[in-house]
Amino acid sequence: MRQIWDIPGGIHPPENKTQSTGDAIANIPLPAEIVLPLNQHIGAPAIPCVAVGDKVLKGQVVAEAQGLVSAPIHASTSGTISAIEQRFIPHPSGMMSDCIVITPDGEDQWTTLHPVPDYKALDHAELVALIRQAGIAGMGGAGFPTAVKLNPRADRKVHTLILNGTECEPYITADDMLMRERADEVVAGTLLLAHILGTPETILIGIEDNKPEAIAAMQAAVDKHAQQSRGIAIDVVSFPTKYPSGGEKQLIQILTGKEVPSGQIPATIGIVVQNVGTAVATYRAVTFGEPLVSRITTVVGETLKQQRNIEVLIGTPVDHVLTLHGYQAEKKSRLIIGGPMMGFTVEHTNIPVVKTTNCILVPSNEEIPPTQPAQACIRCGMCAEACPANLLPQQLFWYSQAEDTEKLEQHNLFDCIECGACSYVCPSNIPLVQYYRASKGTIRQQELAKKQSDRARQRFEFRQERIAKAEAEKEAKRLARKKAAEEAKKKLAAQAGNEPEKNAATSSAAGSTTPVPKTPEQASTGATDTNQLPKLERALSSAKSREERAQQQLAEAKANGEDARIEPLSARLKQAELKVKEAEEKLKAYQQGENLPSSAVPEKLQQKLSLSPRQKAEKNIETLQKRIATAEEKLAEAEQANASTTDALRQGVEKLNQKLAEAQRELEATAEDGITAEKGAAAVDAPTMSAAEIAIAKAQAKAAAQASMSDDEKNQAQIASLQKRLDKARERLAKAEAENNDNIDAFRIGVEKLEAKLAEAQQPQTTP
Amino acid sequence: MALLKITSPHVHGTNSTSRVMAKVALACAPGIMALTLWFGFGSLCNIILCIGFCLSFEAIALKLRQRDVRFFLSDFSAVVTALLLGIALPPFAPWWLIAIGSFFSIVVAKQLYGGLGFNPFNPAMVGYVVLLISFPVEMTTWLPAMANSQGLGTIEGLAQVFAGHAFTSLDAYTGATPLDIVKQNSSAVLSDLYQQQSVFKNSHFAGTGWEWVNLAFLGGGIYLLWRKIFTWHAPISMLGTLAVLSALFYDGGSSSSPGSPLLHLFSGGTMLGAFFIVTDPVTSAVSNKGRVVYGIGIGALVFVIRAWGNYPDAIAFSVLLMNFAAPFIDYYTQPRTYGHVKKPGKPSQK
Ligand code: SF4
Ligand code: SF4
């Protein structure tokens, strides 16, 4: 006898297994339709490869596996594809999912199969491929694609293969009946699995001691196999009945005394566990070429006239099964897919049997009465006594209620196998597992969110770094440039000695058409040139700060769960990002341009400078009109979106309009040239003018005054007015900030612009 | 029609909190019988009053907290608290003493903390200690055991309970407990003490009546252990520690001896404490290992206070002190989870 180990905890719920073991495994008539969900396994759903109206044969692939952890789906009978649509599937959430619906033709005709009577002729990869193509997924309930499990990493030698015939859940007898009736196939499947895994030294078939018939049958089959002496020893091990000894980790502990490290798979410690049903399916898939199209399912519960195990086609609707077993709906308490401990209830009977459906349980109200209301946890510790994973369920419950995720993880919430033993024994009827599931869900979500924000932060930090680097480079370049400029100046000064006459000649030749002398022009272009860089940098940095702010706000909104704000904020962030990019590009372009000799100063600038006042004014009007158009567009947009910036935008439009008016007046003024001053003065005196006329007149007067001012005076006046405006804008910004107004951004932009303008205005004097 | 939707597990054991509490109450029965047999109806009287007060306070508190009164009363936890408090108080305690004790037990120690399961301190012990500190005289007058025949008459007893003062004749009846005697003794060697003092008359090892009372509570405790209401960890480690320490310091029974292990195990509230108070799940440590530590702590504290402290009996103080320590014990005794090499809780991960 092999040594066996005990697991901590565990419970002994009423087994309720005899109801369904009286009859042999039966077959049932074909249903009116077969519904094949595309996702019956853990992993990516399969992709349909048939179309509505196609005729399919039993065993034909109707949906292909997608990726490594996935499984294909086969037609479980011959017929016509009548639909590919959303149907209810057996899932705890009661959700709908894509299904392929087949209308059977009643022939149940197989497609051509490719049996491999001697699997030893195939190599490992071919066998795994065969199993993958057969669409086999763990039949014990979890539904992990079997082929993946049979393909452990090369560096992990599997030394123990365990066949799980425990079936510790009450009511379920599918594996029990399978072992009783098809023991030879189980042994054959075991040998095949052993072969695929490179013949592990130890091969065990674990069965709870409440299934003496199954143990006897398996022992006989194993003995028979041993007589044929094929050289591989299989041990049938029985152990005391206790729930949940059939859990993969628990079974490993019982049979080997080892524990699977937390968060790892059994293959890490050289162990592979397969369900006995899976072994049979694998055997049939290889030897007879039959894909997984049917399974053994226990149909049990007091609302049924007949309780037994059936071999049922995958995709058979549950209501079809229930009707055939004399379902009395009036007695029902719930419909459970799986066992009473770990199964889940579904609200509809119009769901199909899938690859993992090991039990359909429809108990009566007396059999499984409705749950009692939960009382307070008295911390009696009975749950901890029952927990097979050695957790402290009462603490987990406590922290789950408090949503203390840190403590939950500290108490190893994720090692909970959701067996339900704790809930079962809890005298206060607390639905502990429900709390754990909920907490696990939230923690997973939080982790996902954290990962995303981490990534965002990394990206941000990376960018900051990049910017800092770029800045440093820029600084270096600027220094170099300055030096170069100085040298150039010196050279220029040296050349100046030869130049004057030429200069004078050109200026005199050009006459009145170019009133601006050339040297100042050069100087001024130089000035704008050097102005340009800090301006661009400023633009960039302000764009960046805006972007940061937007990011911050967005993060805040997300953290506070203000869904309504997230969308506009992310839109704003995107805009800000675009602006940053633009600014960066401009700066870069500028820097590149700067490396060119100074003679290559942008033509546009020169053009602008060489324009006559009239042309200038006209041009000014043109650009202003353009700007107004875009501003108005923006305003309309904002109004439509009901954005908070509407007001600011409106103000902008108004201002632009004013400017336009001003510019037009200026144009007029230039047209009338010298007389404007007198005319303006006279106009002010006129007593019969309307308000509008007064305004116009005032503006004209201003323009005239400006025109009559010397350049310097003009400049100073401009600076003063700019400063006034700036002060006002700053005030407004401060107020907005104090009130946490939504328009802060708009105000800030305004201030920045004004600052830039002011700096520009001041520049010519500081850099003569 | 849609079917009922509930998550797993769908079956539930037959256990329920009210059943647990009922079993605890039942297990108190032999102890109460022994008390009545040896000390008259005093304890019974206490218990009845306690139950009345506790249930009323519980109901009022639940009402004020806007809870479903009937649903929460039906967990019987207030009854168990009342039982324990009633047993712990000296027989025929005046009604107002009981009222104050019940108030502190139920309202202050339990409901103010959020009700059953949220109270960090054992409610009955809180009530008891408050009384002990506030009314030391009333709390330390135990009747001598008189095997009923000469015991305080029921009428006189009730008079004391409700009139609020003791009859003069009652003074004759009041006496010290065996633990008091041993504590206050400074001259006689223990064997002489056993001969002289009436509390040890007819006694085998721990004082007349007391040993029977303690044996009865032990019996109740064993019943609860058998019914798996609690595990052996806390009570056995507490008793074991107490026995070991008292054996170590016994010194053969000189005049300064703190008393024999048997005296300590079977006198005073030892067994009541070990099986009915230390095992209170709400306020003890949660894991089995933690409960061993918790029990050892209480056993040691009981002995230390009895031997060198100011109070002759020390169950209540020790339990409250260890209630304090329970969260720390929990932190350091978290069991090793399946698949983990290191103990959880410690910052070993990552
Ligand atoms: S079994 Fe229930 S009442 Fe007891 S400690 Fe666990 S959760 Fe609390
Ligand atoms: S459900 Fe989780 S906590 Fe409860 S007994 Fe099972 S493993 Fe332990």
PDB file of C-alpha atoms in Angstrom, chain A residues 500-660:
ATOM      1  CA  PRO A 500      29.168 101.892 -45.714  1.00  0.00           C
ATOM      2  CA  GLU A 501      29.396 103.278 -49.219  1.00  0.00           C
ATOM      3  CA  LYS A 502      27.761 100.285 -50.684  1.00  0.00           C
ATOM      4  CA  ASN A 503      25.072 100.594 -48.098  1.00  0.00           C
ATOM      5  CA  ALA A 504      24.530 104.219 -48.743  1.00  0.00           C
ATOM      6  CA  ALA A 505      24.415 103.533 -52.434  1.00  0.00           C
ATOM      7  CA  THR A 506      21.753 100.916 -52.140  1.00  0.00           C
ATOM      8  CA  SER A 507      19.694 102.949 -49.759  1.00  0.00           C
ATOM      9  CA  SER A 508      19.787 105.946 -51.959  1.00  0.00           C
ATOM     10  CA  ALA A 509      19.065 103.838 -54.984  1.00  0.00           C
ATOM     11  CA  ALA A 510      16.144 102.187 -53.310  1.00  0.00           C
ATOM     12  CA  GLY A 511      14.841 105.583 -52.435  1.00  0.00           C
ATOM     13  CA  SER A 512      11.418 105.958 -50.959  1.00  0.00           C
ATOM     14  CA  THR A 513      10.263 102.439 -51.799  1.00  0.00           C
ATOM     15  CA  THR A 514      12.338 101.034 -48.956  1.00  0.00           C
ATOM     16  CA  PRO A 515      12.077 103.585 -46.250  1.00  0.00           C
ATOM     17  CA  VAL A 516      13.594 101.259 -43.724  1.00  0.00           C
ATOM     18  CA  PRO A 517      17.353 101.294 -43.877  1.00  0.00           C
ATOM     19  CA  LYS A 518      19.016  97.970 -44.385  1.00  0.00           C
ATOM     20  CA  THR A 519      21.162  97.743 -41.296  1.00  0.00           C
ATOM     21  CA  PRO A 520      18.335  98.198 -38.879  1.00  0.00           C
ATOM     22  CA  GLU A 521      16.476  95.634 -40.869  1.00  0.00           C
ATOM     23  CA  GLN A 522      19.225  93.171 -40.416  1.00  0.00           C
ATOM     24  CA  ALA A 523      19.453  94.057 -36.806  1.00  0.00           C
ATOM     25  CA  SER A 524      15.780  93.675 -36.267  1.00  0.00           C
ATOM     26  CA  THR A 525      15.675  90.384 -38.065  1.00  0.00           C
ATOM     27  CA  GLY A 526      18.507  89.344 -35.846  1.00  0.00           C
ATOM     28  CA  ALA A 527      16.505  90.470 -32.873  1.00  0.00           C
ATOM     29  CA  THR A 528      13.433  88.550 -33.868  1.00  0.00           C
ATOM     30  CA  ASP A 529      15.693  85.674 -34.555  1.00  0.00           C
ATOM     31  CA  THR A 530      16.993  85.565 -31.030  1.00  0.00           C
ATOM     32  CA  ASN A 531      13.521  86.335 -29.752  1.00  0.00           C
ATOM     33  CA  GLN A 532      12.169  83.363 -31.518  1.00  0.00           C
ATOM     34  CA  LEU A 533      14.053  80.773 -29.506  1.00  0.00           C
ATOM     35  CA  PRO A 534      12.961  81.704 -25.984  1.00  0.00           C
ATOM     36  CA  LYS A 535       9.494  82.204 -27.332  1.00  0.00           C
ATOM     37  CA  LEU A 536       9.387  78.768 -28.793  1.00  0.00           C
ATOM     38  CA  GLU A 537      10.833  77.318 -25.653  1.00  0.00           C
ATOM     39  CA  ARG A 538       8.291  79.135 -23.608  1.00  0.00           C
ATOM     40  CA  ALA A 539       5.550  77.846 -25.828  1.00  0.00           C
ATOM     41  CA  LEU A 540       6.867  74.340 -25.418  1.00  0.00           C
ATOM     42  CA  SER A 541       7.161  74.513 -21.682  1.00  0.00           C
ATOM     43  CA  SER A 542       3.727  76.036 -21.291  1.00  0.00           C
ATOM     44  CA  ALA A 543       2.257  73.409 -23.551  1.00  0.00           C
ATOM     45  CA  LYS A 544       3.927  70.828 -21.411  1.00  0.00           C
ATOM     46  CA  SER A 545       2.681  72.275 -18.210  1.00  0.00           C
ATOM     47  CA  ARG A 546      -0.784  72.301 -19.670  1.00  0.00           C
ATOM     48  CA  GLU A 547      -0.406  68.699 -20.642  1.00  0.00           C
ATOM     49  CA  GLU A 548       0.716  67.803 -17.170  1.00  0.00           C
ATOM     50  CA  ARG A 549      -2.208  69.575 -15.676  1.00  0.00           C
ATOM     51  CA  ALA A 550      -4.565  67.778 -17.969  1.00  0.00           C
ATOM     52  CA  GLN A 551      -2.984  64.495 -16.967  1.00  0.00           C
ATOM     53  CA  GLN A 552      -3.343  65.332 -13.349  1.00  0.00           C
ATOM     54  CA  GLN A 553      -6.947  66.305 -13.681  1.00  0.00           C
ATOM     55  CA  LEU A 554      -7.689  63.196 -15.622  1.00  0.00           C
ATOM     56  CA  ALA A 555      -6.030  61.025 -13.001  1.00  0.00           C
ATOM     57  CA  GLU A 556      -7.989  62.799 -10.315  1.00  0.00           C
ATOM     58  CA  ALA A 557     -11.223  62.360 -12.133  1.00  0.00           C
ATOM     59  CA  LYS A 558     -10.440  58.700 -12.602  1.00  0.00           C
ATOM     60  CA  ALA A 559      -9.525  58.248  -8.990  1.00  0.00           C
ATOM     61  CA  ASN A 560     -12.725  59.936  -7.884  1.00  0.00           C
ATOM     62  CA  GLY A 561     -14.689  57.928 -10.355  1.00  0.00           C
ATOM     63  CA  GLU A 562     -16.120  61.025 -12.036  1.00  0.00           C
ATOM     64  CA  ASP A 563     -16.942  59.277 -15.233  1.00  0.00           C
ATOM     65  CA  ALA A 564     -18.636  62.302 -16.657  1.00  0.00           C
ATOM     66  CA  ARG A 565     -15.440  64.310 -16.539  1.00  0.00           C
ATOM     67  CA  ILE A 566     -13.121  61.676 -17.880  1.00  0.00           C
ATOM     68  CA  GLU A 567     -14.091  62.024 -21.506  1.00  0.00           C
ATOM     69  CA  PRO A 568     -13.737  65.777 -21.923  1.00  0.00           C
ATOM     70  CA  LEU A 569     -10.581  65.652 -19.849  1.00  0.00           C
ATOM     71  CA  SER A 570      -8.983  62.981 -21.940  1.00  0.00           C
ATOM     72  CA  ALA A 571      -9.916  64.962 -25.011  1.00  0.00           C
ATOM     73  CA  ARG A 572      -8.202  67.947 -23.490  1.00  0.00           C
ATOM     74  CA  LEU A 573      -5.177  65.849 -22.648  1.00  0.00           C
ATOM     75  CA  LYS A 574      -4.952  64.689 -26.206  1.00  0.00           C
ATOM     76  CA  GLN A 575      -5.100  68.241 -27.445  1.00  0.00           C
ATOM     77  CA  ALA A 576      -2.419  69.250 -25.013  1.00  0.00           C
ATOM     78  CA  GLU A 577      -0.260  66.373 -26.160  1.00  0.00           C
ATOM     79  CA  LEU A 578      -0.667  67.440 -29.741  1.00  0.00           C
ATOM     80  CA  LYS A 579       0.279  70.987 -28.836  1.00  0.00           C
ATOM     81  CA  VAL A 580       3.390  69.774 -27.077  1.00  0.00           C
ATOM     82  CA  LYS A 581       4.356  67.808 -30.094  1.00  0.00           C
ATOM     83  CA  GLU A 582       3.764  70.742 -32.347  1.00  0.00           C
ATOM     84  CA  ALA A 583       5.785  73.017 -30.129  1.00  0.00           C
ATOM     85  CA  GLU A 584       8.583  70.506 -29.974  1.00  0.00           C
ATOM     86  CA  GLU A 585       8.630  70.179 -33.706  1.00  0.00           C
ATOM     87  CA  LYS A 586       8.653  73.890 -34.209  1.00  0.00           C
ATOM     88  CA  LEU A 587      11.472  74.271 -31.810  1.00  0.00           C
ATOM     89  CA  LYS A 588      13.419  71.565 -33.480  1.00  0.00           C
ATOM     90  CA  ALA A 589      12.802  72.982 -36.894  1.00  0.00           C
ATOM     91  CA  TYR A 590      13.859  76.339 -35.632  1.00  0.00           C
ATOM     92  CA  GLN A 591      17.008  74.998 -34.116  1.00  0.00           C
ATOM     93  CA  GLN A 592      17.910  73.303 -37.323  1.00  0.00           C
ATOM     94  CA  GLY A 593      17.146  76.417 -39.246  1.00  0.00           C
ATOM     95  CA  GLU A 594      19.310  78.412 -36.938  1.00  0.00           C
ATOM     96  CA  ASN A 595      22.338  76.454 -37.791  1.00  0.00           C
ATOM     97  CA  LEU A 596      22.106  77.875 -41.240  1.00  0.00           C
ATOM     98  CA  PRO A 597      24.018  81.049 -41.970  1.00  0.00           C
ATOM     99  CA  SER A 598      22.226  84.200 -40.891  1.00  0.00           C
ATOM    100  CA  SER A 599      21.721  85.259 -44.475  1.00  0.00           C
ATOM    101  CA  ALA A 600      19.155  82.519 -44.811  1.00  0.00           C
ATOM    102  CA  VAL A 601      16.763  84.315 -42.505  1.00  0.00           C
ATOM    103  CA  PRO A 602      13.256  83.229 -43.425  1.00  0.00           C
ATOM    104  CA  GLU A 603      12.131  85.027 -46.491  1.00  0.00           C
ATOM    105  CA  LYS A 604       8.723  85.582 -45.027  1.00  0.00           C
ATOM    106  CA  LEU A 605      10.191  87.752 -42.354  1.00  0.00           C
ATOM    107  CA  GLN A 606      12.089  89.798 -44.808  1.00  0.00           C
ATOM    108  CA  GLN A 607       9.021  90.138 -46.927  1.00  0.00           C
ATOM    109  CA  LYS A 608       7.053  91.264 -43.980  1.00  0.00           C
ATOM    110  CA  LEU A 609       9.626  93.795 -43.063  1.00  0.00           C
ATOM    111  CA  SER A 610       9.874  95.151 -46.545  1.00  0.00           C
ATOM    112  CA  LEU A 611       6.137  95.661 -46.829  1.00  0.00           C
ATOM    113  CA  SER A 612       4.684  99.106 -46.995  1.00  0.00           C
ATOM    114  CA  PRO A 613       2.489 100.159 -44.053  1.00  0.00           C
ATOM    115  CA  ARG A 614      -0.549  99.748 -46.219  1.00  0.00           C
ATOM    116  CA  GLN A 615       0.365  96.295 -47.302  1.00  0.00           C
ATOM    117  CA  LYS A 616       1.135  95.505 -43.715  1.00  0.00           C
ATOM    118  CA  ALA A 617      -2.233  96.671 -42.591  1.00  0.00           C
ATOM    119  CA  GLU A 618      -3.944  94.704 -45.292  1.00  0.00           C
ATOM    120  CA  LYS A 619      -2.069  91.637 -44.414  1.00  0.00           C
ATOM    121  CA  ASN A 620      -2.874  92.185 -40.798  1.00  0.00           C
ATOM    122  CA  ILE A 621      -6.561  92.341 -41.565  1.00  0.00           C
ATOM    123  CA  GLU A 622      -6.340  89.222 -43.603  1.00  0.00           C
ATOM    124  CA  THR A 623      -4.729  87.205 -40.830  1.00  0.00           C
ATOM    125  CA  LEU A 624      -7.102  88.660 -38.306  1.00  0.00           C
ATOM    126  CA  GLN A 625     -10.037  87.583 -40.395  1.00  0.00           C
ATOM    127  CA  LYS A 626      -8.604  84.138 -40.642  1.00  0.00           C
ATOM    128  CA  ARG A 627      -8.102  83.991 -36.937  1.00  0.00           C
ATOM    129  CA  ILE A 628     -11.618  85.153 -36.295  1.00  0.00           C
ATOM    130  CA  ALA A 629     -12.946  82.488 -38.550  1.00  0.00           C
ATOM    131  CA  THR A 630     -11.100  79.749 -36.736  1.00  0.00           C
ATOM    132  CA  ALA A 631     -11.946  81.237 -33.366  1.00  0.00           C
ATOM    133  CA  GLU A 632     -15.596  81.326 -34.286  1.00  0.00           C
ATOM    134  CA  GLU A 633     -15.407  77.777 -35.439  1.00  0.00           C
ATOM    135  CA  LYS A 634     -13.875  76.788 -32.156  1.00  0.00           C
ATOM    136  CA  LEU A 635     -16.489  78.693 -30.258  1.00  0.00           C
ATOM    137  CA  ALA A 636     -19.280  76.931 -32.108  1.00  0.00           C
ATOM    138  CA  GLU A 637     -17.679  73.628 -31.380  1.00  0.00           C
ATOM    139  CA  ALA A 638     -17.283  74.448 -27.741  1.00  0.00           C
ATOM    140  CA  GLU A 639     -20.863  75.572 -27.517  1.00  0.00           C
ATOM    141  CA  GLN A 640     -22.010  72.371 -29.047  1.00  0.00           C
ATOM    142  CA  ALA A 641     -19.963  70.314 -26.668  1.00  0.00           C
ATOM    143  CA  ASN A 642     -21.074  72.576 -23.865  1.00  0.00           C
ATOM    144  CA  ALA A 643     -17.453  72.935 -22.905  1.00  0.00           C
ATOM    145  CA  SER A 644     -16.376  75.055 -19.992  1.00  0.00           C
ATOM    146  CA  THR A 645     -14.142  77.130 -22.239  1.00  0.00           C
ATOM    147  CA  THR A 646     -17.029  78.650 -24.177  1.00  0.00           C
ATOM    148  CA  ASP A 647     -16.878  81.916 -22.324  1.00  0.00           C
ATOM    149  CA  ALA A 648     -13.191  82.349 -22.789  1.00  0.00           C
ATOM    150  CA  LEU A 649     -13.514  81.549 -26.447  1.00  0.00           C
ATOM    151  CA  ARG A 650     -16.328  84.018 -26.869  1.00  0.00           C
ATOM    152  CA  GLN A 651     -14.242  86.681 -25.282  1.00  0.00           C
ATOM    153  CA  GLY A 652     -11.439  85.796 -27.654  1.00  0.00           C
ATOM    154  CA  VAL A 653     -13.696  86.178 -30.657  1.00  0.00           C
ATOM    155  CA  GLU A 654     -14.911  89.530 -29.467  1.00  0.00           C
ATOM    156  CA  LYS A 655     -11.412  90.729 -28.945  1.00  0.00           C
ATOM    157  CA  LEU A 656     -10.401  89.594 -32.354  1.00  0.00           C
ATOM    158  CA  ASN A 657     -13.343  91.406 -33.839  1.00  0.00           C
ATOM    159  CA  GLN A 658     -12.278  94.528 -32.072  1.00  0.00           C
ATOM    160  CA  LYS A 659      -8.790  94.117 -33.353  1.00  0.00           C
ATOM    161  CA  LEU A 660     -10.088  93.673 -36.828  1.00  0.00           C
TER     162      LEU A 660
END
